Amino acid sequence: MPLHQLPPEVLLHVLRLLGSVFFRQDTRRLLVSKWWYQLAWPVLLHDLAFSAASLRRFILTFEREDVMSSMQNHPITTSLCLDGFQGWDALWSDNSKPARTNFEAVDAWTSELNGHLTSLVVILQRCAKLRSLTLKARPEHHDPRMDLQRRDYLMALPLAGLASISHLTCLEVDTAGTGLVNQSNAPGIHICREIRSMLPTLRRLRCRMTSICPDVLDAPEKRPLLDLEDVVVNLSLSEMSDSDTSYRYPSRCGHTYGGGFPQLKADMEAKAKDLAGRMRNPRIIRVVSHTLPGLKMHSFDALTGRRMLLPSATPWDADGEELEETVVGEEDFDSDSSSEEGLP
């Protein structure tokens, strides 16, 4: 029997097994028939996945109210993987354009991206079935003719909005590839505090940012942590890409607290232990970091107090070889290390 002639409930089960990625690979697969489309369209919307370019197309398509109403009951997971500005070649195709115009084009792209992220927040807030959000921001690969170093391209307001969508149960924020720009436009926003406000309703949290502080694990005292089970904070800004081999540390939010990275790491581990004591069913509570000069990845388990040596490129929550405290001390962080220190 041809696939499109199956009973609707059987075909829907098959389409769900194929998943939304099957239709994202070629949207023409939605158009077998009107009946097929009615079943396939919700499956496509269950798992939304965006790059900067596909996010732009999505926002331009779904900004209409009638289209928005037709999709808001379907999304369950959303993931964004951003790589910064990609149009360097186009900027140099017209040699008559001054360099200033090229910089203006990059700034315009940054403003547009963050505007689209803000629009996405509004859309996702209305998607009541949405449970999981993943945001990954990778380092920008810029054209050397622009004389740019590591450029920041995320703004605080849309990031805070994404990190505080009310009905999420799983949140992953990995913005180690960029810092925040235009924070002067949102002076009252502290991303760590936005994330901590979500802890009472989350089940799972993964977090890595270029600026971070223990507030991210400081859950509101008056709200019980009934569902939170799985928390990992990564304090290593390393392995961002194949070409980026530096091992850097995040800075502490505000840049006014003494003690450098060793103090930030100690405070984060202490806060992780406090958080574990407040959780009803803790499963994983870990703080990942790396050492200098050994450049070894370590994981601190707040539930057991163990420290583990992790293989390179391993998942953040992986188990590793258990280390004795004396061994960790021999290769621990230099108290004079800068939060932005890196090795080529």
GROMACS .gro file of C-alpha atoms in nm:
model
  344
    1MET     CA    1   0.000   0.000   0.000
    2PRO     CA    2   0.143   0.344  -0.088
    3LEU     CA    3   0.240   0.554   0.211
    4HIS     CA    4  -0.015   0.826   0.139
    5GLN     CA    5  -0.297   0.571   0.139
    6LEU     CA    6  -0.237   0.459   0.497
    7PRO     CA    7  -0.503   0.536   0.760
    8PRO     CA    8  -0.446   0.886   0.905
    9GLU     CA    9  -0.344   0.764   1.251
   10VAL     CA   10  -0.088   0.523   1.102
   11LEU     CA   11   0.054   0.783   0.865
   12LEU     CA   12   0.079   1.039   1.146
   13HIS     CA   13   0.276   0.787   1.351
   14VAL     CA   14   0.513   0.730   1.058
   15LEU     CA   15   0.559   1.103   1.002
   16ARG     CA   16   0.637   1.156   1.370
   17LEU     CA   17   0.905   0.887   1.350
   18LEU     CA   18   1.057   1.069   1.051
   19GLY     CA   19   1.049   1.390   1.254
   20SER     CA   20   1.060   1.754   1.153
   21VAL     CA   21   1.415   1.726   1.017
   22PHE     CA   22   1.278   1.510   0.731
   23PHE     CA   23   1.066   1.802   0.611
   24ARG     CA   24   1.325   2.071   0.684
   25GLN     CA   25   1.565   1.894   0.448
   26ASP     CA   26   1.316   1.949   0.165
   27THR     CA   27   0.993   2.138   0.231
   28ARG     CA   28   0.847   1.999  -0.093
   29ARG     CA   29   0.792   1.680   0.106
   30LEU     CA   30   0.498   1.860   0.267
   31LEU     CA   31   0.315   1.892  -0.063
   32VAL     CA   32   0.216   1.536  -0.154
   33SER     CA   33  -0.150   1.623  -0.115
   34LYS     CA   34  -0.375   1.851   0.088
   35TRP     CA   35  -0.461   1.564   0.323
   36TRP     CA   36  -0.091   1.475   0.363
   37TYR     CA   37  -0.005   1.840   0.430
   38GLN     CA   38  -0.257   1.861   0.714
   39LEU     CA   39  -0.076   1.576   0.890
   40ALA     CA   40   0.281   1.670   0.798
   41TRP     CA   41   0.261   2.043   0.881
   42PRO     CA   42   0.224   1.993   1.262
   43VAL     CA   43   0.510   1.741   1.257
   44LEU     CA   44   0.736   1.999   1.091
   45LEU     CA   45   0.647   2.251   1.362
   46HIS     CA   46   0.709   2.015   1.657
   47ASP     CA   47   1.084   2.078   1.645
   48LEU     CA   48   1.191   2.421   1.525
   49ALA     CA   49   1.557   2.466   1.431
   50PHE     CA   50   1.708   2.794   1.315
   51SER     CA   51   2.024   2.948   1.184
   52ALA     CA   52   2.037   3.326   1.149
   53ALA     CA   53   1.926   3.299   0.785
   54SER     CA   54   1.641   3.055   0.843
   55LEU     CA   55   1.523   3.259   1.142
   56ARG     CA   56   1.486   3.561   0.915
   57ARG     CA   57   1.273   3.362   0.669
   58PHE     CA   58   1.064   3.224   0.953
   59ILE     CA   59   0.992   3.564   1.106
   60LEU     CA   60   0.897   3.713   0.769
   61THR     CA   61   0.660   3.421   0.710
   62PHE     CA   62   0.498   3.394   1.051
   63GLU     CA   63   0.464   3.757   1.152
   64ARG     CA   64   0.106   3.759   1.020
   65GLU     CA   65  -0.150   3.701   1.296
   66ASP     CA   66  -0.352   3.440   1.104
   67VAL     CA   67  -0.043   3.231   1.029
   68MET     CA   68   0.076   3.263   1.387
   69SER     CA   69  -0.256   3.130   1.518
   70SER     CA   70  -0.227   2.824   1.296
   71MET     CA   71   0.113   2.720   1.437
   72GLN     CA   72   0.123   2.820   1.804
   73ASN     CA   73  -0.015   2.489   1.939
   74HIS     CA   74   0.251   2.271   1.771
   75PRO     CA   75   0.612   2.358   1.870
   76ILE     CA   76   0.761   2.142   2.146
   77THR     CA   77   1.134   2.209   2.103
   78THR     CA   78   1.324   2.503   1.956
   79SER     CA   79   1.695   2.525   1.882
   80LEU     CA   80   1.901   2.813   1.750
   81CYS     CA   81   2.257   2.773   1.626
   82LEU     CA   82   2.409   3.109   1.537
   83ASP     CA   83   2.747   3.167   1.373
   84GLY     CA   84   2.753   3.543   1.333
   85PHE     CA   85   2.767   3.742   1.010
   86GLN     CA   86   2.825   3.527   0.700
   87GLY     CA   87   2.821   3.781   0.416
   88TRP     CA   88   3.186   3.886   0.409
   89ASP     CA   89   3.237   3.797   0.041
   90ALA     CA   90   2.937   4.005  -0.064
   91LEU     CA   91   3.076   4.308   0.120
   92TRP     CA   92   3.387   4.302  -0.099
   93SER     CA   93   3.219   4.228  -0.431
   94ASP     CA   94   3.189   4.601  -0.501
   95ASN     CA   95   3.533   4.757  -0.461
   96SER     CA   96   3.386   5.105  -0.493
   97LYS     CA   97   3.222   5.081  -0.152
   98PRO     CA   98   3.423   5.244   0.128
   99ALA     CA   99   3.522   5.037   0.432
  100ARG     CA  100   3.284   5.243   0.644
  101THR     CA  101   2.991   5.109   0.440
  102ASN     CA  102   3.107   4.754   0.505
  103PHE     CA  103   3.106   4.813   0.880
  104GLU     CA  104   2.760   4.966   0.854
  105ALA     CA  105   2.635   4.654   0.675
  106VAL     CA  106   2.767   4.430   0.953
  107ASP     CA  107   2.605   4.652   1.216
  108ALA     CA  108   2.276   4.643   1.023
  109TRP     CA  109   2.289   4.262   1.012
  110THR     CA  110   2.349   4.250   1.389
  111SER     CA  111   2.055   4.479   1.456
  112GLU     CA  112   1.831   4.275   1.226
  113LEU     CA  113   1.931   3.944   1.386
  114ASN     CA  114   1.851   4.069   1.735
  115GLY     CA  115   1.524   4.213   1.612
  116HIS     CA  116   1.430   3.873   1.475
  117LEU     CA  117   1.526   3.709   1.805
  118THR     CA  118   1.300   3.955   1.987
  119SER     CA  119   1.015   3.866   1.750
  120LEU     CA  120   1.083   3.497   1.809
  121VAL     CA  121   1.045   3.549   2.185
  122VAL     CA  122   0.696   3.692   2.129
  123ILE     CA  123   0.603   3.393   1.912
  124LEU     CA  124   0.742   3.129   2.149
  125GLN     CA  125   0.575   3.285   2.454
  126ARG     CA  126   0.245   3.201   2.285
  127CYS     CA  127   0.343   2.840   2.209
  128ALA     CA  128   0.203   2.676   2.523
  129LYS     CA  129   0.337   2.329   2.442
  130LEU     CA  130   0.698   2.446   2.401
  131ARG     CA  131   0.916   2.271   2.659
  132SER     CA  132   1.276   2.283   2.538
  133LEU     CA  133   1.491   2.572   2.413
  134THR     CA  134   1.853   2.548   2.302
  135LEU     CA  135   2.056   2.856   2.206
  136LYS     CA  136   2.413   2.816   2.080
  137ALA     CA  137   2.617   3.113   1.963
  138ARG     CA  138   2.944   3.022   1.795
  139PRO     CA  139   3.240   3.253   1.726
  140GLU     CA  140   3.208   3.467   1.418
  141HIS     CA  141   3.440   3.388   1.128
  142HIS     CA  142   3.517   3.735   1.001
  143ASP     CA  143   3.699   3.850   0.691
  144PRO     CA  144   4.054   3.966   0.782
  145ARG     CA  145   4.010   4.267   0.554
  146MET     CA  146   3.760   4.408   0.805
  147ASP     CA  147   4.029   4.422   1.074
  148LEU     CA  148   3.793   4.278   1.335
  149GLN     CA  149   3.888   4.059   1.625
  150ARG     CA  150   3.636   3.852   1.820
  151ARG     CA  151   3.313   4.043   1.749
  152ASP     CA  152   3.009   4.035   1.975
  153TYR     CA  153   2.672   4.006   1.803
  154LEU     CA  154   2.406   3.919   2.065
  155MET     CA  155   2.211   4.181   2.259
  156ALA     CA  156   2.095   4.146   2.618
  157LEU     CA  157   1.723   4.205   2.566
  158PRO     CA  158   1.644   3.917   2.324
  159LEU     CA  159   1.877   3.680   2.512
  160ALA     CA  160   1.699   3.756   2.839
  161GLY     CA  161   1.365   3.703   2.669
  162LEU     CA  162   1.463   3.363   2.530
  163ALA     CA  163   1.606   3.253   2.867
  164SER     CA  164   1.285   3.336   3.052
  165ILE     CA  165   1.007   3.187   2.837
  166SER     CA  166   0.762   3.088   3.105
  167HIS     CA  167   0.659   2.733   3.007
  168LEU     CA  168   1.006   2.586   2.943
  169THR     CA  169   1.125   2.281   3.135
  170CYS     CA  170   1.460   2.237   2.955
  171LEU     CA  171   1.693   2.530   2.885
  172GLU     CA  172   2.038   2.527   2.726
  173VAL     CA  173   2.220   2.858   2.685
  174ASP     CA  174   2.567   2.829   2.530
  175THR     CA  175   2.675   3.174   2.416
  176ALA     CA  176   3.047   3.121   2.467
  177GLY     CA  177   3.114   3.233   2.111
  178THR     CA  178   3.005   3.592   2.170
  179GLY     CA  179   2.957   3.849   2.441
  180LEU     CA  180   2.671   4.097   2.463
  181VAL     CA  181   2.653   4.423   2.270
  182ASN     CA  182   2.445   4.734   2.334
  183GLN     CA  183   2.400   4.652   2.703
  184SER     CA  184   2.358   5.026   2.760
  185ASN     CA  185   2.018   4.990   2.595
  186ALA     CA  186   1.911   4.739   2.860
  187PRO     CA  187   2.085   4.850   3.183
  188GLY     CA  188   1.850   4.661   3.414
  189ILE     CA  189   1.903   4.320   3.256
  190HIS     CA  190   2.125   4.064   3.428
  191ILE     CA  191   2.113   3.739   3.229
  192CYS     CA  192   2.220   3.521   3.524
  193ARG     CA  193   1.928   3.648   3.730
  194GLU     CA  194   1.690   3.595   3.440
  195ILE     CA  195   1.801   3.232   3.423
  196ARG     CA  196   1.786   3.174   3.800
  197SER     CA  197   1.424   3.292   3.805
  198MET     CA  198   1.347   2.992   3.582
  199LEU     CA  199   1.499   2.730   3.814
  200PRO     CA  200   1.175   2.655   4.006
  201THR     CA  201   1.001   2.549   3.682
  202LEU     CA  202   1.292   2.389   3.497
  203ARG     CA  203   1.382   2.022   3.496
  204ARG     CA  204   1.713   2.062   3.312
  205LEU     CA  205   1.963   2.349   3.269
  206ARG     CA  206   2.285   2.375   3.070
  207CYS     CA  207   2.467   2.708   3.078
  208ARG     CA  208   2.791   2.857   2.941
  209MET     CA  209   2.841   3.230   2.880
  210THR     CA  210   3.133   3.467   2.839
  211SER     CA  211   3.014   3.658   3.147
  212ILE     CA  212   2.861   3.463   3.433
  213CYS     CA  213   2.829   3.472   3.811
  214PRO     CA  214   2.697   3.249   4.093
  215ASP     CA  215   2.360   3.426   4.072
  216VAL     CA  216   2.274   3.186   3.791
  217LEU     CA  217   2.243   2.908   4.053
  218ASP     CA  218   2.088   3.119   4.327
  219ALA     CA  219   1.726   3.002   4.302
  220PRO     CA  220   1.457   3.217   4.466
  221GLU     CA  221   1.426   3.113   4.831
  222LYS     CA  222   1.046   3.124   4.844
  223ARG     CA  223   0.993   2.890   4.548
  224PRO     CA  224   1.054   2.514   4.594
  225LEU     CA  225   1.261   2.324   4.339
  226LEU     CA  226   1.020   2.035   4.285
  227ASP     CA  227   1.113   1.946   3.927
  228LEU     CA  228   1.476   2.052   3.886
  229GLU     CA  229   1.697   1.744   3.843
  230ASP     CA  230   1.982   1.822   3.607
  231VAL     CA  231   2.211   2.128   3.615
  232VAL     CA  232   2.553   2.175   3.450
  233VAL     CA  233   2.743   2.504   3.427
  234ASN     CA  234   3.052   2.511   3.204
  235LEU     CA  235   3.323   2.763   3.295
  236SER     CA  236   3.555   2.676   3.007
  237LEU     CA  237   3.536   2.890   2.693
  238SER     CA  238   3.728   2.638   2.490
  239GLU     CA  239   3.684   2.420   2.182
  240MET     CA  240   3.455   2.673   2.019
  241SER     CA  241   3.560   2.566   1.670
  242ASP     CA  242   3.823   2.362   1.488
  243SER     CA  243   4.029   2.676   1.428
  244ASP     CA  244   3.988   2.825   1.776
  245THR     CA  245   4.226   2.642   2.008
  246SER     CA  246   4.243   2.898   2.288
  247TYR     CA  247   4.139   2.805   2.639
  248ARG     CA  248   3.979   3.105   2.801
  249TYR     CA  249   3.780   3.171   3.116
  250PRO     CA  250   3.452   3.364   3.145
  251SER     CA  251   3.456   3.696   3.324
  252ARG     CA  252   3.243   3.760   3.631
  253CYS     CA  253   2.932   3.967   3.569
  254GLY     CA  254   2.997   4.331   3.654
  255HIS     CA  255   3.379   4.296   3.662
  256THR     CA  256   3.385   4.444   4.014
  257TYR     CA  257   3.442   4.133   4.224
  258GLY     CA  258   3.794   4.045   4.335
  259GLY     CA  259   3.969   3.710   4.330
  260GLY     CA  260   3.973   3.649   3.955
  261PHE     CA  261   3.866   3.321   3.805
  262PRO     CA  262   3.971   3.097   4.099
  263GLN     CA  263   3.727   3.285   4.322
  264LEU     CA  264   3.451   3.266   4.059
  265LYS     CA  265   3.503   2.892   4.028
  266ALA     CA  266   3.499   2.841   4.406
  267ASP     CA  267   3.186   3.052   4.447
  268MET     CA  268   3.009   2.868   4.164
  269GLU     CA  269   3.090   2.530   4.317
  270ALA     CA  270   2.967   2.646   4.659
  271LYS     CA  271   2.644   2.772   4.507
  272ALA     CA  272   2.603   2.442   4.321
  273LYS     CA  273   2.624   2.252   4.651
  274ASP     CA  274   2.366   2.483   4.806
  275LEU     CA  275   2.137   2.429   4.509
  276ALA     CA  276   2.171   2.051   4.532
  277GLY     CA  277   2.058   2.066   4.894
  278ARG     CA  278   1.738   2.245   4.796
  279MET     CA  279   1.636   2.012   4.512
  280ARG     CA  280   1.382   1.739   4.576
  281ASN     CA  281   1.522   1.486   4.327
  282PRO     CA  282   1.872   1.597   4.221
  283ARG     CA  283   2.032   1.376   3.957
  284ILE     CA  284   2.322   1.578   3.815
  285ILE     CA  285   2.467   1.903   3.955
  286ARG     CA  286   2.808   1.981   3.806
  287VAL     CA  287   3.049   2.265   3.737
  288VAL     CA  288   3.289   2.206   3.447
  289SER     CA  289   3.617   2.397   3.411
  290HIS     CA  290   3.973   2.356   3.289
  291THR     CA  291   4.315   2.396   3.445
  292LEU     CA  292   4.627   2.587   3.356
  293PRO     CA  293   4.893   2.511   3.252
  294GLY     CA  294   4.774   2.154   3.197
  295LEU     CA  295   4.464   2.250   2.992
  296LYS     CA  296   4.273   1.953   3.134
  297MET     CA  297   3.895   1.950   3.158
  298HIS     CA  298   3.763   1.889   3.510
  299SER     CA  299   3.414   1.836   3.643
  300PHE     CA  300   3.303   1.903   4.000
  301ASP     CA  301   3.008   1.691   4.115
  302ALA     CA  302   2.814   1.894   4.373
  303LEU     CA  303   2.618   1.588   4.488
  304THR     CA  304   2.920   1.376   4.583
  305GLY     CA  305   3.200   1.633   4.611
  306ARG     CA  306   3.403   1.435   4.358
  307ARG     CA  307   3.627   1.589   4.094
  308MET     CA  308   3.669   1.410   3.765
  309LEU     CA  309   3.911   1.441   3.475
  310LEU     CA  310   3.712   1.454   3.151
  311PRO     CA  311   3.829   1.340   2.807
  312SER     CA  312   3.843   1.618   2.548
  313ALA     CA  313   3.526   1.698   2.352
  314THR     CA  314   3.314   1.495   2.593
  315PRO     CA  315   2.956   1.587   2.689
  316TRP     CA  316   2.939   1.825   2.984
  317ASP     CA  317   2.758   1.572   3.204
  318ALA     CA  318   2.990   1.279   3.126
  319ASP     CA  319   3.166   1.086   3.399
  320GLY     CA  320   3.544   1.074   3.404
  321GLU     CA  321   3.839   0.950   3.601
  322GLU     CA  322   3.802   1.049   3.966
  323LEU     CA  323   4.074   1.279   4.096
  324GLU     CA  324   4.209   1.327   4.442
  325GLU     CA  325   4.193   1.682   4.578
  326THR     CA  326   4.573   1.693   4.606
  327VAL     CA  327   4.607   1.611   4.237
  328VAL     CA  328   4.368   1.888   4.141
  329GLY     CA  329   4.561   2.133   4.355
  330GLU     CA  330   4.886   2.064   4.174
  331GLU     CA  331   4.743   2.180   3.841
  332ASP     CA  332   4.476   2.420   3.955
  333PHE     CA  333   4.430   2.772   3.833
  334ASP     CA  334   4.698   3.032   3.877
  335SER     CA  335   4.557   3.296   4.107
  336ASP     CA  336   4.698   3.565   3.878
  337SER     CA  337   4.531   3.428   3.565
  338SER     CA  338   4.314   3.674   3.377
  339SER     CA  339   3.955   3.577   3.298
  340GLU     CA  340   4.036   3.626   2.929
  341GLU     CA  341   4.365   3.443   2.929
  342GLY     CA  342   4.412   3.210   2.633
  343LEU     CA  343   4.675   2.995   2.476
  344PRO     CA  344   4.719   2.971   2.099
   0.00000   0.00000   0.00000
